[in-house]
Tab-separated table of C-alpha atoms and ligand atoms in Angstrom:
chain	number	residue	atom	x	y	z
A	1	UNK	CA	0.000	0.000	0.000
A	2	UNK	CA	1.319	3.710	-0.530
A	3	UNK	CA	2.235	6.429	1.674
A	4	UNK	CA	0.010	7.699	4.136
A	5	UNK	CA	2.309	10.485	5.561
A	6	UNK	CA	5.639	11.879	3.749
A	7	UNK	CA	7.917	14.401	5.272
A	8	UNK	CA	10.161	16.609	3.304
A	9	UNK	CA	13.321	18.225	4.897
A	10	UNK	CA	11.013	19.007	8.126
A	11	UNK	CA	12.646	21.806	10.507
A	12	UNK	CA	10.892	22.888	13.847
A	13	UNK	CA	12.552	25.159	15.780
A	14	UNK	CA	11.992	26.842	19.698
A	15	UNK	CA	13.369	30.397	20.319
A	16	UNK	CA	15.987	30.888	23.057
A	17	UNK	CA	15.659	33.668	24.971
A	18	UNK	CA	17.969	35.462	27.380
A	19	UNK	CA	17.561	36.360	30.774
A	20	UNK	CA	16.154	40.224	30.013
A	21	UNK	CA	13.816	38.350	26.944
A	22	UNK	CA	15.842	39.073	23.718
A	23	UNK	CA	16.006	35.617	21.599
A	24	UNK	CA	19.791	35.099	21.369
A	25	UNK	CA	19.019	31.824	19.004
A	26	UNK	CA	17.162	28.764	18.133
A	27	UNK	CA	16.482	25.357	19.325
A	28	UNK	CA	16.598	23.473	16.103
A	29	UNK	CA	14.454	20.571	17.812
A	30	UNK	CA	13.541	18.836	14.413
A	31	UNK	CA	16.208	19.522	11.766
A	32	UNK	CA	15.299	18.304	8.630
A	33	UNK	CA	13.686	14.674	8.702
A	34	UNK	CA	12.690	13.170	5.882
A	35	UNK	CA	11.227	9.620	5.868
A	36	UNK	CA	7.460	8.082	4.622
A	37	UNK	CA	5.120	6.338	6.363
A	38	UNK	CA	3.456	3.593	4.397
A	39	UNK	CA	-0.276	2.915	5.194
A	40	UNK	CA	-1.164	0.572	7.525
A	41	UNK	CA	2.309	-0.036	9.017
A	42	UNK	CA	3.582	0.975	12.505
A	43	UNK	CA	6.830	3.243	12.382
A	44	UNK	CA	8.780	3.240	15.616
A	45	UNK	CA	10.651	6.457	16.141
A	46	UNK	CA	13.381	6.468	19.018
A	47	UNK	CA	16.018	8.216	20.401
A	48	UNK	CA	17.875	9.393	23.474
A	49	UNK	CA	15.676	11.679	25.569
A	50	UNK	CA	15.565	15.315	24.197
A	51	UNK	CA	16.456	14.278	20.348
A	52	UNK	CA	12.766	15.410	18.624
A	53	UNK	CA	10.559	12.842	18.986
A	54	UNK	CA	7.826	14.707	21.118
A	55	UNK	CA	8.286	17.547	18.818
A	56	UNK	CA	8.379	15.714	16.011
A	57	UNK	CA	5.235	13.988	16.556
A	58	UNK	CA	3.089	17.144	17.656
A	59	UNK	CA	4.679	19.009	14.271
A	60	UNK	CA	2.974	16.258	12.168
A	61	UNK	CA	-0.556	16.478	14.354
A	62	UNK	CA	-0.162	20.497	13.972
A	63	UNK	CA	0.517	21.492	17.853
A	64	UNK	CA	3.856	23.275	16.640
A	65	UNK	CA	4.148	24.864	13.108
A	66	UNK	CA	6.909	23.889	11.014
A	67	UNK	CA	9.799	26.320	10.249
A	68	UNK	CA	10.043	24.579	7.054
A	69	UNK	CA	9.394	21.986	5.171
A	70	UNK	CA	6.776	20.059	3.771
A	71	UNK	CA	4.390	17.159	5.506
A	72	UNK	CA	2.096	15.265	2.678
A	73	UNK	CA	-0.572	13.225	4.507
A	74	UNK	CA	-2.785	11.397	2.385
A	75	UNK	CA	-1.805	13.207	-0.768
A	76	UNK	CA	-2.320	16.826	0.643
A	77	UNK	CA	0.346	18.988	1.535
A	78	UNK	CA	-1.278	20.157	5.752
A	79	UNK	CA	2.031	22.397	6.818
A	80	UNK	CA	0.911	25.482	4.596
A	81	UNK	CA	-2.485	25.512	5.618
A	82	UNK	CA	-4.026	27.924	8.050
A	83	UNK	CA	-5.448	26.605	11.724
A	84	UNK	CA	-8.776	26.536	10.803
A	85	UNK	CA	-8.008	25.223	7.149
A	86	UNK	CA	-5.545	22.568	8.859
A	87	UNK	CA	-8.429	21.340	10.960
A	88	UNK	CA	-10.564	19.456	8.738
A	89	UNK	CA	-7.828	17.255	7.225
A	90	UNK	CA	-6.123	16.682	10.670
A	91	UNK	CA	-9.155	15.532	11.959
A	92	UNK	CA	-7.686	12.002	10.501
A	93	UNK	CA	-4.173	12.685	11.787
A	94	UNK	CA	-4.432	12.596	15.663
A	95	UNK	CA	-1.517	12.853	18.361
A	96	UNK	CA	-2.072	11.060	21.516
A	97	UNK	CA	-0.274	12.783	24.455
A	98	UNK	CA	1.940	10.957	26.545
A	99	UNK	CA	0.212	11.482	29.784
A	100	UNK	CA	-3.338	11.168	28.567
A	101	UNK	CA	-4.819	11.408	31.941
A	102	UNK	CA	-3.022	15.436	32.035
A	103	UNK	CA	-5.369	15.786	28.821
A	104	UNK	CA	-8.251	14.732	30.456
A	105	UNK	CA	-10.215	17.742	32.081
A	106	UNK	CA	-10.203	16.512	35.168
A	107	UNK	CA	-13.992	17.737	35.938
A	108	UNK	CA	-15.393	16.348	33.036
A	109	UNK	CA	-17.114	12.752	33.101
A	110	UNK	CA	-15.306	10.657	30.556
A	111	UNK	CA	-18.498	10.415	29.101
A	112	UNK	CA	-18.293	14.023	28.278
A	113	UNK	CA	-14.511	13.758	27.321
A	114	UNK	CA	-15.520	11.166	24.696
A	115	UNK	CA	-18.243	12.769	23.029
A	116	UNK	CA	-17.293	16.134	22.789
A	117	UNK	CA	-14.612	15.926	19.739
A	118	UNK	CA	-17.641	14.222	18.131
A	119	UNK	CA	-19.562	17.799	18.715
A	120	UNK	CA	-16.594	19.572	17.679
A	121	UNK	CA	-15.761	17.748	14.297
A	122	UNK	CA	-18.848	15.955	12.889
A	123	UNK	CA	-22.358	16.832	12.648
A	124	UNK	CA	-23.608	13.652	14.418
A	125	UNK	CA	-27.098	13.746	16.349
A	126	UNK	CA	-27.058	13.531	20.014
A	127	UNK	CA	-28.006	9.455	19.493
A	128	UNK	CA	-25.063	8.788	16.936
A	129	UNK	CA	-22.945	10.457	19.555
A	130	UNK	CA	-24.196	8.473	22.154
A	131	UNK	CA	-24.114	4.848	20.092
A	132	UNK	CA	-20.403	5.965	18.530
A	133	UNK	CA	-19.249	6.683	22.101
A	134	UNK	CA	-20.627	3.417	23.596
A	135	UNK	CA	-18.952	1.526	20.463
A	136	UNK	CA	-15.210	2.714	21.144
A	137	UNK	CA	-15.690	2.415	24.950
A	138	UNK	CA	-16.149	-0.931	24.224
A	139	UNK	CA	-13.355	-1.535	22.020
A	140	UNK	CA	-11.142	0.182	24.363
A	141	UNK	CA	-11.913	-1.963	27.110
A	142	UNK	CA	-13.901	-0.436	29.416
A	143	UNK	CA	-16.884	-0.808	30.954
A	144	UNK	CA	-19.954	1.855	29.868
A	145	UNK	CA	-20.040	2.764	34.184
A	146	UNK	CA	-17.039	4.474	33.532
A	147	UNK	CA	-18.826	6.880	31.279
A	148	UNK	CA	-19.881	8.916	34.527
A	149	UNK	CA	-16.722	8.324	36.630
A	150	UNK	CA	-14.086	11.719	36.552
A	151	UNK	CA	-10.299	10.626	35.271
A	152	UNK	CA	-9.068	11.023	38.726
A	153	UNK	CA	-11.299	8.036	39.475
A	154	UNK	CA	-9.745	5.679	37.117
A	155	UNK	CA	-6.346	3.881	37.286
A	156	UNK	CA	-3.782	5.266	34.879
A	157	UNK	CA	-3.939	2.390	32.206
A	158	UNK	CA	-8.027	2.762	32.171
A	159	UNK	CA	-6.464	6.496	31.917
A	160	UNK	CA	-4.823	5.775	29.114
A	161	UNK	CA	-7.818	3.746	27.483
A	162	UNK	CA	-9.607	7.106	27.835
A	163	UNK	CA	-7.399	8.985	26.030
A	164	UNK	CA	-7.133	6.690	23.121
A	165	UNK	CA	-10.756	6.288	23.193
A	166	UNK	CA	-10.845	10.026	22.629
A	167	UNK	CA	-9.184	9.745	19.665
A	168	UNK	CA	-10.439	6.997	17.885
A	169	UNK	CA	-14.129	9.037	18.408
A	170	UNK	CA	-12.781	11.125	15.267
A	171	UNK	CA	-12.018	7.865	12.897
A	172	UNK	CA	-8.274	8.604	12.129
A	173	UNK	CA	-6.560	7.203	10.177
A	174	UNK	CA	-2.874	7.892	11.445
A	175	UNK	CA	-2.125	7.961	15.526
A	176	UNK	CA	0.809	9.321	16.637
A	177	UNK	CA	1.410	7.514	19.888
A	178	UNK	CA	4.010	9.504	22.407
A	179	UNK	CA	5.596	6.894	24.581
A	180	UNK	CA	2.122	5.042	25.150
A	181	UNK	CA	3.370	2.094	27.782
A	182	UNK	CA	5.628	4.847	29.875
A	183	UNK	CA	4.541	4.704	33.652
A	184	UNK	CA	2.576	1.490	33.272
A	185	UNK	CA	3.387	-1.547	35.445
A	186	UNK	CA	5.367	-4.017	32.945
A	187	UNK	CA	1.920	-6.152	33.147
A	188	UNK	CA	-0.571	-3.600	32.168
A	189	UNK	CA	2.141	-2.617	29.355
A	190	UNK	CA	1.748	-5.924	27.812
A	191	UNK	CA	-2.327	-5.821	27.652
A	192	UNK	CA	-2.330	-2.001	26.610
A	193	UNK	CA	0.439	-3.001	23.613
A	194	UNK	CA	-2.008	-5.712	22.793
A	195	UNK	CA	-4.790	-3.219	21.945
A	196	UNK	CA	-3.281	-1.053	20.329
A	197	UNK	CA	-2.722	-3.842	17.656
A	198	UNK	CA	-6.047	-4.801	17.794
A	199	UNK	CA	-7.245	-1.410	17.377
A	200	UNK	CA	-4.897	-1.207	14.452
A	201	UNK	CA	-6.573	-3.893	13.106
A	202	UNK	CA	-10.290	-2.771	13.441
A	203	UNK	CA	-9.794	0.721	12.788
A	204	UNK	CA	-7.529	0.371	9.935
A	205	UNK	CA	-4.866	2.646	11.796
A	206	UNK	CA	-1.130	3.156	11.023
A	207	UNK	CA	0.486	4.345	13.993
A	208	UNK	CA	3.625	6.532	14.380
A	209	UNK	CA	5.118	4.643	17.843
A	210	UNK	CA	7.547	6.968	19.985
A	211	UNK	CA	9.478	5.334	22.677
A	212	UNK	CA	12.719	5.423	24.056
A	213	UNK	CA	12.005	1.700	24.570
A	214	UNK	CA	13.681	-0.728	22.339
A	215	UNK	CA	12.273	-3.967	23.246
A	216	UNK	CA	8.592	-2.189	22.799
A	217	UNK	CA	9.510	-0.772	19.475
A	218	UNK	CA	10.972	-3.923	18.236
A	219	UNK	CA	7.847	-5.718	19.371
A	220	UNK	CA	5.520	-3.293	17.785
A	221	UNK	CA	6.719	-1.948	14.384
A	222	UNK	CA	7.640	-3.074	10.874
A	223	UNK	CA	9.628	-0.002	10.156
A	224	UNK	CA	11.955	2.217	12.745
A	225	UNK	CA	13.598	5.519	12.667
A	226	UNK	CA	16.772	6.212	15.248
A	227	UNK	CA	17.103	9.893	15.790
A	228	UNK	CA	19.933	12.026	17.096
A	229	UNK	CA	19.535	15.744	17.628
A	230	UNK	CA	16.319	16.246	15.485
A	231	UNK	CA	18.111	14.078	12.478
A	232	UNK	CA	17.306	10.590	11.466
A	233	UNK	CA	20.599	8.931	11.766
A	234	UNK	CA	19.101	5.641	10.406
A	235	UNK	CA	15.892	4.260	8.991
A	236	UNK	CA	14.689	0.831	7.880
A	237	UNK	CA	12.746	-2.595	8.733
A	238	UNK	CA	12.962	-3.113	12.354
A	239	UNK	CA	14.583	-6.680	12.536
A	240	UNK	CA	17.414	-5.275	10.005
A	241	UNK	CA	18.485	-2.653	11.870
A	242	UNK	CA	18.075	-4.743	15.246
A	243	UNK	CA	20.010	-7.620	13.693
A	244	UNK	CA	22.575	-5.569	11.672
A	245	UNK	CA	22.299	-1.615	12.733
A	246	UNK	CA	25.065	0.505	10.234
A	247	UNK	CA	24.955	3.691	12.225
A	248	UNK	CA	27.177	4.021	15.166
A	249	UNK	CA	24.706	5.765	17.204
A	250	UNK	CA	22.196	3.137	16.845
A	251	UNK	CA	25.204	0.192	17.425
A	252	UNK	CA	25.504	1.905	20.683
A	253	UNK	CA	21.890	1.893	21.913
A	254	UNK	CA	21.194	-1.320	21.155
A	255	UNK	CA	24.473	-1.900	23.431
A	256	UNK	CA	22.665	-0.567	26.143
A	257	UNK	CA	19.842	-2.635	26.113
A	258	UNK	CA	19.922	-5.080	28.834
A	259	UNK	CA	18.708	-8.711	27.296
A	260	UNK	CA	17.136	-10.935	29.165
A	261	UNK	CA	19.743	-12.866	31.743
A	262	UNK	CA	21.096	-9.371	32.330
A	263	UNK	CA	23.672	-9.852	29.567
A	264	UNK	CA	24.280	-7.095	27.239
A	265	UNK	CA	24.048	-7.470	23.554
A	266	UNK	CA	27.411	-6.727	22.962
A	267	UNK	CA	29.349	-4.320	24.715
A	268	UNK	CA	31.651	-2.804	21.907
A	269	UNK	CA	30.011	0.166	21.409
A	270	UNK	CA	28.904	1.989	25.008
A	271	UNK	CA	27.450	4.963	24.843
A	272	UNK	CA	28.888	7.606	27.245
A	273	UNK	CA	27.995	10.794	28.443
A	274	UNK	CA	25.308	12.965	27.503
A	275	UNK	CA	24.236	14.588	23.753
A	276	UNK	CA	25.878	17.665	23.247
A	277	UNK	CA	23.719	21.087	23.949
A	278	UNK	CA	20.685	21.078	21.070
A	279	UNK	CA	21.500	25.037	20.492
A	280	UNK	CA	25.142	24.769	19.985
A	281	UNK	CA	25.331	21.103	17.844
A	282	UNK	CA	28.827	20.266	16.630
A	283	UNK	CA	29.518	21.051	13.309
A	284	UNK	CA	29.358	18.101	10.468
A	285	UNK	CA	27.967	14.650	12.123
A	286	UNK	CA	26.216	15.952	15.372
A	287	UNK	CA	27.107	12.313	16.896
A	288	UNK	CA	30.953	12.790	16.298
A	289	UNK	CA	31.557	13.600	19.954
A	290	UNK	CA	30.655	10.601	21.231
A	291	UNK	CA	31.706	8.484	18.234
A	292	UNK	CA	34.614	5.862	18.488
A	293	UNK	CA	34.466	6.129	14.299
A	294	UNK	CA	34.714	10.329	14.339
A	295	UNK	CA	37.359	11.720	11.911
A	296	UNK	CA	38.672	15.282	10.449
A	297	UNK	CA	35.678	14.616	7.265
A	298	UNK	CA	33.089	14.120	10.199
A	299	UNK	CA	33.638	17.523	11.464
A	300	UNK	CA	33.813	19.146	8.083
A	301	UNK	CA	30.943	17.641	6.444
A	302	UNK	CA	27.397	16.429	7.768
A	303	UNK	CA	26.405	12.908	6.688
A	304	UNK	CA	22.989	12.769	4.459
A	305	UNK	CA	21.071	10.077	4.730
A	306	UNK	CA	21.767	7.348	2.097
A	307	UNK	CA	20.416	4.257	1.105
A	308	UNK	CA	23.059	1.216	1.812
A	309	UNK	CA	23.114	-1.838	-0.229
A	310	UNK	CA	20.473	-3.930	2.532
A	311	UNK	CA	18.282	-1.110	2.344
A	312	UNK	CA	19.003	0.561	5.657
A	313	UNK	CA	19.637	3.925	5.328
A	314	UNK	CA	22.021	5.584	7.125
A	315	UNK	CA	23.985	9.244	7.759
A	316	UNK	CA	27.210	8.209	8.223
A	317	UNK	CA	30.260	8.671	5.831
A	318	UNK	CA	31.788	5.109	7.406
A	319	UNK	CA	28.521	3.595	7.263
A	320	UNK	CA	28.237	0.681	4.547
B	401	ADP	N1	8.054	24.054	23.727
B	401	ADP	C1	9.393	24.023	23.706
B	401	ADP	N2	10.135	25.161	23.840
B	401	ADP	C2	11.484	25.141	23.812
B	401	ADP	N3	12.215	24.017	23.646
B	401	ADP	C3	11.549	22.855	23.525
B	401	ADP	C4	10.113	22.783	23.549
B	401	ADP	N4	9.728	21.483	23.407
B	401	ADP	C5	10.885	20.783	23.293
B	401	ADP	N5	11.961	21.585	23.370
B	401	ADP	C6	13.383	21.163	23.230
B	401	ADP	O1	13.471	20.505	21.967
B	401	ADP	C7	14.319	19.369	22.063
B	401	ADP	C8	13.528	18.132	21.653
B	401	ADP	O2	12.556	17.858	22.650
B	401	ADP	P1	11.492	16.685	22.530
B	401	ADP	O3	10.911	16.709	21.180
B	401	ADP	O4	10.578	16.786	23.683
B	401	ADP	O5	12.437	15.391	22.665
B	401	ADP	P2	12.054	13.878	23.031
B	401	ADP	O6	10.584	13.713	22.906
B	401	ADP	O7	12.842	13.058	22.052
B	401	ADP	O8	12.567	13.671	24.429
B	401	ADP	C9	14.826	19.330	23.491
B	401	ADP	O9	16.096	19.950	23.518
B	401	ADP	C10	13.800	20.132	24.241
B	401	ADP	O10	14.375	20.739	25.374
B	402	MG	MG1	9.164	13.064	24.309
């Protein structure tokens, strides 16, 4: 099947301010990211903490406006169009926060929660909104009792039900999920993974999965993006680049996952330190300060992204 979402050279960028309120510069948080998303599929994005992912999933659902670039989602170009333009096609493009129980208003009944996108974005009678409402509860999970309980009254996975129930109400077609299992007991993670595949599967959803867990990604995608300082450093199918990752960046994150047994994958390529300050990135490869690989061309001359002969693509000059 074809693309559902295409990004083009996609920059979004935060304003630093000094202490007396003059901006002295820019946060490039997403710094050009191109990649497709093909209908249907799950693409994991992940990354140290801090290297785009938040931002570069609310850029797509239209929470932060792009400094440039283009995003194509189903065949129309959404990051020139106005607010109130923007809304109607976005409507199928929906970005589930990472804490859904802070998007909850805490003294509305999750009845009310569910059913008032419905009021917002279609022209559904007060019935349809009831039955539709009833239909995703259940699909979600929950019981229709909780339909006049407040969020506070719910556990955080039923929490996080809510929120995704919220979402579905509007019939996307592309969820951007924001580290969905973070915070949930390792138990509840497994059952809320679970439905979101299931959900996939009755709502005909393709799913843009952020996490900064590998072992979730792995589990849950056909497709994965590795970012470092708002770049993709690699891109591919998930069990290549698990198997055989070509950037250096990714080689050492996989290092750092423990396996089960407590042994480490390999331990060749640690990771050490932190990423270097977002507004002041080296110059050339942005990973070159904590790369084993780095040398004089790294410095001089940032790595695109290229296409390497297994199909991974990677932004490294070393990387083959
Ligand atoms: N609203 C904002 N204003 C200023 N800087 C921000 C804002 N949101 C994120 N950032 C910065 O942008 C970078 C990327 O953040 P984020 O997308 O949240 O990363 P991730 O989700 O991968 O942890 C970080 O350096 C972060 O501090
Ligand atoms: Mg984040």
């Amino acid at each position: 099947m074809g693309a559902i979402l295409e990004l083009h050279d996609l920059h979004t960028r935060f304003p630093i301010y000094n202490a007396w309120g003059r901006r002295t510069g820019w946060l490039r948080a997403v710094d050009g990211v191109s990649l497709t998303v093909t209908r249907g599929d799950v693409l994991g994005v992940v990354g140290e903490s801090g290297c785009g992912k938040t931002t570069i999933g609310k850029t797509i659902a239209g929470i932060h406006a792009p400094a440039a670039g283009s995003i194509r989602f189903e065949g129309h170009d959404i990051s020139t169009l106005s607010p109130r333009q923007g809304r109607a096609f976005r409507k199928g493009l929906q970005y589930c926060y990472q804490d859904p129980g802070a998007s909850l208003d805490p003294h509305w009944r999750i009845g009310r929660s569910l059913s008032e996108p419905l009021a917002i974005h279609t022209g559904l009678s007060r019935t349809d909104r009831h039955a539709r409402v009833r239909e995703v509860l259940a699909a979600v999970g929950l019981p229709e009792g909780h339909l006049t309980l407040y969020p506070h009254e719910i556990s955080g996975g039923q929490q996080r039900r809510v929120g995704l129930a919220r979402i579905l109400m509007v019939q996307p077609s592309l969820v951007v999920l924001d580290e969905p299992t973070s915070g949930l007991d390792v138990s509840v993670q497994a059952i809320v993974l679970r439905l979101f595949l299931d959900l996939r599967e009755r709502f005909g959803l393709t799913y843009l999965f952020i996490s900064h867990d590998l072992a979730v990604v792995r589990l849950m995608s056909q497709r994965i993006a590795v970012m470092y300082l708002g770049r993709v450093v690699e891109l591919g199918v998930t069990e290549q680049v698990f198997v055989a990752p070509r950037h250096p960046y990714t080689r050492s994150l996989l290092a750092a996952v423990p396996v089960v047994g407590g042994r480490r994958v390999s331990t060749d390529f640690a990771l050490e330190g932190e990423p270097p300050d977002p507004v002041n990135k080296p110059t050339g490869c942005a990973f070159r300060t904590r790369c084993e690989r780095a040398e004089a061309r790294c410095a001089a001359e940032e790595p695109a992204l290229r296409t390497l002969a297994n199909g991974i693509q990677a932004a490294c000059h070393f990387a083959e």
